[in-house]
Each structure stands twice: as structure tokens, then as C-alpha cells.
PDB file of C-alpha atoms in Angstrom:
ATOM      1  CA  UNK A  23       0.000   0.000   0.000  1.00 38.00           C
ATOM      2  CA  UNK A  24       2.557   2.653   0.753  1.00 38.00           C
ATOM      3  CA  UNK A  25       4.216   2.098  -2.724  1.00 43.00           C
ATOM      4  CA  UNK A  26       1.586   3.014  -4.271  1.00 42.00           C
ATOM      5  CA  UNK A  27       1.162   6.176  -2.120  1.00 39.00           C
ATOM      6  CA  UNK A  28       5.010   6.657  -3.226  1.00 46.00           C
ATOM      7  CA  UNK A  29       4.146   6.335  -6.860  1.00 45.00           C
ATOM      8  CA  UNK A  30       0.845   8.479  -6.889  1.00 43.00           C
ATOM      9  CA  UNK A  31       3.167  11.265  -4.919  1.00 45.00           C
ATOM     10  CA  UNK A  32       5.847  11.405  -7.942  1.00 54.00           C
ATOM     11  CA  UNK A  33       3.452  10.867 -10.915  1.00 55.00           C
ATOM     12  CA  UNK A  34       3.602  13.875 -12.849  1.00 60.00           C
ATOM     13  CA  UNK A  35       0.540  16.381 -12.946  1.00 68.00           C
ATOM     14  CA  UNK A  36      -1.225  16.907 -16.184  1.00 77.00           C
ATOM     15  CA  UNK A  37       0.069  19.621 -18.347  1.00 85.00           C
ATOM     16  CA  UNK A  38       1.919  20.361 -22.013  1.00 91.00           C
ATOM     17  CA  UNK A  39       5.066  18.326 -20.808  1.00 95.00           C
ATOM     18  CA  UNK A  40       3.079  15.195 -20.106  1.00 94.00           C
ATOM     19  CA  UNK A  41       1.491  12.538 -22.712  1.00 92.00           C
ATOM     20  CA  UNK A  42      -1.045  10.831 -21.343  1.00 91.00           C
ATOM     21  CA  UNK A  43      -0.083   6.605 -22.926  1.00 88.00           C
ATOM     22  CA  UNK A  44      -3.864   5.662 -22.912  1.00 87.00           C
ATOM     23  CA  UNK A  45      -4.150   7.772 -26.197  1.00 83.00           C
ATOM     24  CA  UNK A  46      -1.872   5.385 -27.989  1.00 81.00           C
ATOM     25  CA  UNK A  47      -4.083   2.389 -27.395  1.00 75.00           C
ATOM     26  CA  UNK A  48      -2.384  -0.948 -25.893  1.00 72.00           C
ATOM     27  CA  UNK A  49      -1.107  -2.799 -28.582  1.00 77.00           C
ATOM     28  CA  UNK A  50       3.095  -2.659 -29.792  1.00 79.00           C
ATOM     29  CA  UNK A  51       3.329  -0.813 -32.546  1.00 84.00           C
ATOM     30  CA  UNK A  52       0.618   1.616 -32.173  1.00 88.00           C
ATOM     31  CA  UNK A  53       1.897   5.307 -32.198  1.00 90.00           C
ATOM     32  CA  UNK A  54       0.713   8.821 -31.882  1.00 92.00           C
ATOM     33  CA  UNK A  55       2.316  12.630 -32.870  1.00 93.00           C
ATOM     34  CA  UNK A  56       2.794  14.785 -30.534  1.00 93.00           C
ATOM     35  CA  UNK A  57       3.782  19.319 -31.159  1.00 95.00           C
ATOM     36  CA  UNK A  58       3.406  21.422 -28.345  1.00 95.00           C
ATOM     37  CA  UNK A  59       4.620  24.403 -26.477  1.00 96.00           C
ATOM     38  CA  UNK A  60       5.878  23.671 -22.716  1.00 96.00           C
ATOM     39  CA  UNK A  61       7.001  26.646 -21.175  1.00 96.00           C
ATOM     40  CA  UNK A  62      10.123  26.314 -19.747  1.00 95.00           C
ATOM     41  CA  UNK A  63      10.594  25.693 -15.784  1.00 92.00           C
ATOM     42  CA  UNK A  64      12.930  27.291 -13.516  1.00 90.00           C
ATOM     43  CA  UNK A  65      16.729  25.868 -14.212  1.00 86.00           C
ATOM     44  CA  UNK A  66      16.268  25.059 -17.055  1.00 90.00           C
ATOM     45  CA  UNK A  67      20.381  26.190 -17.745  1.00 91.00           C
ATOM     46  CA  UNK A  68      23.498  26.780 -16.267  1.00 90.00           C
ATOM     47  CA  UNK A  69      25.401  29.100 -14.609  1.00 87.00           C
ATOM     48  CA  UNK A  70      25.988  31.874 -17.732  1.00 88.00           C
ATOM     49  CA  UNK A  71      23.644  30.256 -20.083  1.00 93.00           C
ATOM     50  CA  UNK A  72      19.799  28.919 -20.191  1.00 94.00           C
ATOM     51  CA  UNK A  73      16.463  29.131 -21.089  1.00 95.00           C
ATOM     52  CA  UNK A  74      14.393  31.964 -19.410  1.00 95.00           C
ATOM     53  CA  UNK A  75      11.518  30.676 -17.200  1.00 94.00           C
ATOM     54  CA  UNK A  76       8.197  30.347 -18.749  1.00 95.00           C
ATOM     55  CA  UNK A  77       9.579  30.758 -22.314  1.00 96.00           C
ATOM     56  CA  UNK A  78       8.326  28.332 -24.326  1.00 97.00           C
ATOM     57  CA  UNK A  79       9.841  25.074 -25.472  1.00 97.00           C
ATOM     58  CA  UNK A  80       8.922  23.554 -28.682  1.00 97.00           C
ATOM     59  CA  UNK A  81       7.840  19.608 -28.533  1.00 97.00           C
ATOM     60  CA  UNK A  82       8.015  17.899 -31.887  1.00 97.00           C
ATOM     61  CA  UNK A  83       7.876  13.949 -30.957  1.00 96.00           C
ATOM     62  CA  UNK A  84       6.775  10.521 -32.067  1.00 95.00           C
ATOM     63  CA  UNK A  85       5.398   8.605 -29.190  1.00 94.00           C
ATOM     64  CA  UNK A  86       5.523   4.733 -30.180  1.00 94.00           C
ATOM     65  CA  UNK A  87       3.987   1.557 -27.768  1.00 92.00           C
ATOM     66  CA  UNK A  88       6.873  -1.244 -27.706  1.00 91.00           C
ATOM     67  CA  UNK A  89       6.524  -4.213 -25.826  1.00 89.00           C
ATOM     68  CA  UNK A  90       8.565  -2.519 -22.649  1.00 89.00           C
ATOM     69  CA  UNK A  91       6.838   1.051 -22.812  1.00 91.00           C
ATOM     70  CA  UNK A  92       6.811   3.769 -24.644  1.00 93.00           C
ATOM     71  CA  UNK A  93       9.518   5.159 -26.854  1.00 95.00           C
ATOM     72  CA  UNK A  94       9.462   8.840 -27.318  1.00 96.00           C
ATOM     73  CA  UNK A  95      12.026  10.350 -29.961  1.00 96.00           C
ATOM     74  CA  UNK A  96      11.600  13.597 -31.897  1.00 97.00           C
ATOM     75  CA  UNK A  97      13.109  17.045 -30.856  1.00 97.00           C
ATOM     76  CA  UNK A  98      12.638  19.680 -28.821  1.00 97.00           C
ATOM     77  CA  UNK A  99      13.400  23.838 -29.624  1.00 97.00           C
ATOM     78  CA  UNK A 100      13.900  26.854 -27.420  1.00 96.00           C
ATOM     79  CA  UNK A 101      15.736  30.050 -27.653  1.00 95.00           C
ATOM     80  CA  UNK A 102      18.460  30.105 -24.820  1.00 93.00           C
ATOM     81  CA  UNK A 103      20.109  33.407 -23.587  1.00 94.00           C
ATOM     82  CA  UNK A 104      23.245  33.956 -21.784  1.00 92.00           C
ATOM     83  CA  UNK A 105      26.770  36.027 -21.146  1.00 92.00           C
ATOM     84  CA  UNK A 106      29.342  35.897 -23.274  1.00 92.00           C
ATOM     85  CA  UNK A 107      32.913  34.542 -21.172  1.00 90.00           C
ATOM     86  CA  UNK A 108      34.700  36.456 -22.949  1.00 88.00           C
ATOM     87  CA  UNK A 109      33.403  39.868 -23.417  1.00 90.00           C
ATOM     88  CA  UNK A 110      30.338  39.386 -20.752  1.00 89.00           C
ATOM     89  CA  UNK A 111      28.092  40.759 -23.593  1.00 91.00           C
ATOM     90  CA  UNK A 112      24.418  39.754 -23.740  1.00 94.00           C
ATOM     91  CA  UNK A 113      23.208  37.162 -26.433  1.00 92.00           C
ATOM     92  CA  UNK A 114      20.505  34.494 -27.561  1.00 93.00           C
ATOM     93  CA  UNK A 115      20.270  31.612 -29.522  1.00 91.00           C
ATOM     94  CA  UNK A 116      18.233  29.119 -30.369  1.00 94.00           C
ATOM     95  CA  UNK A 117      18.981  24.952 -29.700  1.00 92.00           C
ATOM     96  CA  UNK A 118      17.670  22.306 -30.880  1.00 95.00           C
ATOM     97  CA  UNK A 119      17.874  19.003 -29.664  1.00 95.00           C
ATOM     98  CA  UNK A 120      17.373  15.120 -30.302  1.00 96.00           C
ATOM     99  CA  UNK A 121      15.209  13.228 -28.336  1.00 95.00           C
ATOM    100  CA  UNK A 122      15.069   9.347 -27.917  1.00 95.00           C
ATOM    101  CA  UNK A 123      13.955   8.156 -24.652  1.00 94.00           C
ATOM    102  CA  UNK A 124      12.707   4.757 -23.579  1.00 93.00           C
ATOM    103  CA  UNK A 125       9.775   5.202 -20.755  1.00 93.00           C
ATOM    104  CA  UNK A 126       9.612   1.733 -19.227  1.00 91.00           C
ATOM    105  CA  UNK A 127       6.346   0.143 -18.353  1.00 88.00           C
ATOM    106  CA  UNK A 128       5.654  -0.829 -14.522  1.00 88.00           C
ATOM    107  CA  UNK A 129       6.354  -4.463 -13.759  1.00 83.00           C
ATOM    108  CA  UNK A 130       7.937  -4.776 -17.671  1.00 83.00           C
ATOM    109  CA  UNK A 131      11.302  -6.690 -17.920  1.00 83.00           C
ATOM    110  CA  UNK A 132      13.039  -3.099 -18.363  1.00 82.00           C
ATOM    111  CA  UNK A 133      11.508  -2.011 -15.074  1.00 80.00           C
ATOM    112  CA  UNK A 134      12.386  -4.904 -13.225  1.00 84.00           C
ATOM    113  CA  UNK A 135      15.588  -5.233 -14.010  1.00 85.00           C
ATOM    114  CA  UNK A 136      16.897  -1.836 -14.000  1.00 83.00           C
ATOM    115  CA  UNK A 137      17.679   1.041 -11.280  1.00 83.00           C
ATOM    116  CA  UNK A 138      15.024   3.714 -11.099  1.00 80.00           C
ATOM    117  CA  UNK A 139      17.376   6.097 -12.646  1.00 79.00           C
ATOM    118  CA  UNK A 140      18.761   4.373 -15.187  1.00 82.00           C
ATOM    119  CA  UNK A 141      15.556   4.384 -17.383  1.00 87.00           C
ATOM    120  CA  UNK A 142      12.524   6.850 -17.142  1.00 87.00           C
ATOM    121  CA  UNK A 143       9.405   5.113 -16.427  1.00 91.00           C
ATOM    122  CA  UNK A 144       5.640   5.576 -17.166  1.00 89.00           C
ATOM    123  CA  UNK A 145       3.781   6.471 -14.197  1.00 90.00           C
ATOM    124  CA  UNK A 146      -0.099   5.933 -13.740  1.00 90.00           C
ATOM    125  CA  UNK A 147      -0.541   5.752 -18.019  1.00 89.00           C
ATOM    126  CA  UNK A 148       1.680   9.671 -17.947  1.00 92.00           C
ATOM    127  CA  UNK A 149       5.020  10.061 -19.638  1.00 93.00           C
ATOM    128  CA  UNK A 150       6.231  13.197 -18.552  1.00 94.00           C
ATOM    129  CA  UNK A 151       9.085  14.693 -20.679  1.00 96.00           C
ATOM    130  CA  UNK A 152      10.327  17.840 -18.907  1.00 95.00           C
ATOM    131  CA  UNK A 153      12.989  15.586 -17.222  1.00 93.00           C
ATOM    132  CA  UNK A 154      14.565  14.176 -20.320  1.00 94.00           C
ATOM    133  CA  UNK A 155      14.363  17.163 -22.459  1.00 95.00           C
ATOM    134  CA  UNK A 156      15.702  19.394 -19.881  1.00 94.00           C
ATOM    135  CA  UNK A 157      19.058  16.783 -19.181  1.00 93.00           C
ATOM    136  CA  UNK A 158      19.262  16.886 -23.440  1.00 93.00           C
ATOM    137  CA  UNK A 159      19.540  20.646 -23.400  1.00 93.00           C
ATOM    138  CA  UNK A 160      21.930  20.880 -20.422  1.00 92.00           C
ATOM    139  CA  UNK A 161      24.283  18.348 -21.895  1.00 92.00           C
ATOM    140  CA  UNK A 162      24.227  20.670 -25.602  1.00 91.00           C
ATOM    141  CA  UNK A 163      24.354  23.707 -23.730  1.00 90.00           C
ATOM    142  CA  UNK A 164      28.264  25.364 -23.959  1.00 89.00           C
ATOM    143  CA  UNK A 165      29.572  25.662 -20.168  1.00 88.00           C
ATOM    144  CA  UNK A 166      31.889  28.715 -21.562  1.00 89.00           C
ATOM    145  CA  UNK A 167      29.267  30.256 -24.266  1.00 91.00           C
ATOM    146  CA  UNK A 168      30.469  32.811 -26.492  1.00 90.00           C
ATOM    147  CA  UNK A 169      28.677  35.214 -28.301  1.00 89.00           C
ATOM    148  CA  UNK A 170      30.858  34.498 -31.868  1.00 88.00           C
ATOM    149  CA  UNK A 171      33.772  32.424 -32.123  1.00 88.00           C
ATOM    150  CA  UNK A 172      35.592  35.213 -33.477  1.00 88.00           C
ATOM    151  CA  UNK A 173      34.926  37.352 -29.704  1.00 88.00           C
ATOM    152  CA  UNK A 174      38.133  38.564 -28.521  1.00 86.00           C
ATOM    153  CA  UNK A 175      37.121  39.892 -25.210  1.00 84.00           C
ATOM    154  CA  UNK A 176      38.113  41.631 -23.039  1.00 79.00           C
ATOM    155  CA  UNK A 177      41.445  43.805 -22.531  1.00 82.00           C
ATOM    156  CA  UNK A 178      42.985  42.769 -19.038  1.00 75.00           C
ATOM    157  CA  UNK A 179      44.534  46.131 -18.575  1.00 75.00           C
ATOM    158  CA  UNK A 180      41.409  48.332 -18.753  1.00 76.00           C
ATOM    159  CA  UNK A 181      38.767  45.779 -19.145  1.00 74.00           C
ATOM    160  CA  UNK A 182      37.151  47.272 -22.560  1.00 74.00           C
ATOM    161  CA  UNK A 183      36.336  45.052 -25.620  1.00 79.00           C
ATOM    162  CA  UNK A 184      39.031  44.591 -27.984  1.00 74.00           C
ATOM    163  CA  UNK A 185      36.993  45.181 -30.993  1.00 72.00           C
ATOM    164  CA  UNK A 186      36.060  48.616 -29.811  1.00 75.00           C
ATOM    165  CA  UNK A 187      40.059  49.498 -29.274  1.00 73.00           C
ATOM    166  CA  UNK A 188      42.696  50.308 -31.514  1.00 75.00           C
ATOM    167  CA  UNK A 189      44.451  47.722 -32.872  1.00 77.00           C
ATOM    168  CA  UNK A 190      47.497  49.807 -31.185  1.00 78.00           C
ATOM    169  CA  UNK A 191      46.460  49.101 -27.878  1.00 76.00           C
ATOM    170  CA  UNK A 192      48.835  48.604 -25.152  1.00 76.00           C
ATOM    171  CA  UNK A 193      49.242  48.903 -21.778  1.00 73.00           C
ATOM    172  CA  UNK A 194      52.953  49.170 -19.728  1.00 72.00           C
ATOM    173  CA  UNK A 195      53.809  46.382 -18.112  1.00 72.00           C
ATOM    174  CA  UNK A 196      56.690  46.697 -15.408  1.00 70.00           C
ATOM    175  CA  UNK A 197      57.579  44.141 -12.845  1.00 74.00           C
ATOM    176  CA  UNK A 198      56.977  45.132  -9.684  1.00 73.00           C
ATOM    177  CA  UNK A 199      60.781  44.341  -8.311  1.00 75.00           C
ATOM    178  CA  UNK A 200      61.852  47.087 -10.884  1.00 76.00           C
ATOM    179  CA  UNK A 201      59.410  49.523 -10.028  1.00 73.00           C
ATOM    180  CA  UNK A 202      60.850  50.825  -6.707  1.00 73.00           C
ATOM    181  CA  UNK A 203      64.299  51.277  -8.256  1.00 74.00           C
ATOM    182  CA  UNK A 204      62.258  53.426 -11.448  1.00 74.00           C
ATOM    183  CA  UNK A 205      60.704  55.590  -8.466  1.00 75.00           C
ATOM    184  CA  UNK A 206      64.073  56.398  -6.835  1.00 76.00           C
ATOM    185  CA  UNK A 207      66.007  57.215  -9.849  1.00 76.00           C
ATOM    186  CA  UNK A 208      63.273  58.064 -12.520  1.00 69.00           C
ATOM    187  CA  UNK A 209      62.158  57.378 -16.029  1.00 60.00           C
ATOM    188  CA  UNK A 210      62.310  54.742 -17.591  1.00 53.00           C
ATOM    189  CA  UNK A 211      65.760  51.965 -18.654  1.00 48.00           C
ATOM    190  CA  UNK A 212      65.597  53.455 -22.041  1.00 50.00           C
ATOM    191  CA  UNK A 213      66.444  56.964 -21.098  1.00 47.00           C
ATOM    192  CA  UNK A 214      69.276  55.813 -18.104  1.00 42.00           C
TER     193      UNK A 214
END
């Protein structure tokens, strides 16, 4: 009795990230389209880089009966934003991403003889894809994203873009042991 509390508690609520399995029918083979817009939940990204809350997330995907569940593949869109590491500039883009995920039927041979996070599982007849899409995206998504590959970033000295300097720019560079002896008897080594 208290699994089935357990598994009523994590089956996923109705809504445009979940397919409902009973509209496939219950033979192998059978299979149903599925487009929608999900809008995106909170972290759905990294640290410099993600997919705003609540915007939306395109679903394109095949959902197909198989004898051990329900195999969803198909792909999934969205428009990411982040900060550039290099220049710390603003940009957006859009990703798009494979899908191809086995959802294991309770008390199938997949579900019994794999661990519960090894394989994503249909719970009460619901698939619900929010999980797999968002570990798709995260895994595609750039841990140092730039906003070109041609971004030169930033200059160390003064901390403004390079593409906005001259092509002349420099900044002096002394060692610091040196510096105390410049102080005492001026200028620089060129004009000693």
C-alpha cells in the first residue's frame, strides 16, 4: 500500500510536458504525434547560459507503444540566452535538440531489471518529458558560451572590448621588483 502512495506522490501532474499513454491504445506498434509548447521551468540552464523561465519550449515527438513502454524520440526547440565569457556581452540563440527516450512500463522486464534512474518510467498511463528534455539541453548547452567564435574579449589592462580598441592598444607592463628602483632614480631603462 505505501508504494503506491510513493508512486501516486511522484506521478507527474497533467500539463503540455506530459502525454497521457492511454491515447496510444495498448497494442506494440501503435503510435501517436505529438507538437506542443511547454514553457520552460525554472533551471532550465546553467550558470551563464539557459532558457528563461516560462519561455516556451517547442515539442516535436513521435510517441511509439513497444513491448517494454513507450519510446518517445523527436526534438525539442527553445531560444536560450546567456553572457558571453569572454566579453560578458548579452546574447541568444536558439537549440535544438534530439530526443530518444525509452519510458519503461511498470512491472515490464526493463523495469524490473533496472535502477530507477537508469531508465525513465511511465507512471499511472503519464510520460512526462520535462525531465529528459531538460538533461538533453543541459548536456548541448556550452559551459563557456560565447557570443561568436571570433569574440576577442576583453582587454585585461582596462577591461574594454578589444573590438572597440585600436588595434594599437597597449598597456605598460613593469615588474613590480623594478618599479621601486624606477621611483628612486626616474624614467624609464631606455632613457638611463
Amino acid at each position: 500500500m505505501s508504494q503506491n502512495r510513493d508512486a501516486a506522490s511522484a506521478a507527474p501532474q497533467v500539463g503540455p510536458w506530459v502525454i497521457d499513454t492511454r491515447e496510444l491504445g495498448n497494442r506494440a506498434g501503435s503510435s501517436r504525434s505529438f507538437t506542443r509548447s511547454a514553457p520552460a521551468p525554472a533551471g532550465f540552464g546553467l550558470d551563464m547560459i539557459g532558457v528563461p523561465e516560462g519561455d516556451p519550449v517547442r515539442l516535436d515527438v513521435l510517441a511509439e507503444n513497444v513491448v517494454e513502454g513507450v519510446l518517445i524520440s523527436g526534438t525539442a526547440t527553445a531560444e536560450f540566452t546567456g553572457e558571453c565569457a569572454r566579453c560578458l556581452d548579452k546574447f541568444s540563440e536558439e537549440i535544438e535538440i534530439e530526443l530518444r527516450e525509452l519510458f519503461a512500463y511498470p512491472d515490464s522486464t526493463t523495469d524490473a531489471t533496472t535502477d530507477e534512474d537508469e531508465v525513465s518510467r511511465v507512471v499511472d498511463d503519464l510520460i512526462d518529458l520535462e525531465p529528459a528534455v531538460r538533461d538533453a539541453m543541459l548536456l548541448t548547452m556550452p559551459t563557456s558560451p560565447v557570443c561568436s567564435e571570433d569574440c576577442q574579449g576583453l582587454c585585461t589592462g582596462c577591461g574594454v572590448k578589444w573590438a572597440e580598441l585600436d588595434p594599437e592598444h597597449t598597456h605598460e607592463t613593469m615588474d613590480p621588483r623594478w618599479a621601486a628602483l624606477r621611483e628612486r632614480f626616474g624614467g624609464n631603462e631606455e632613457e638611463n
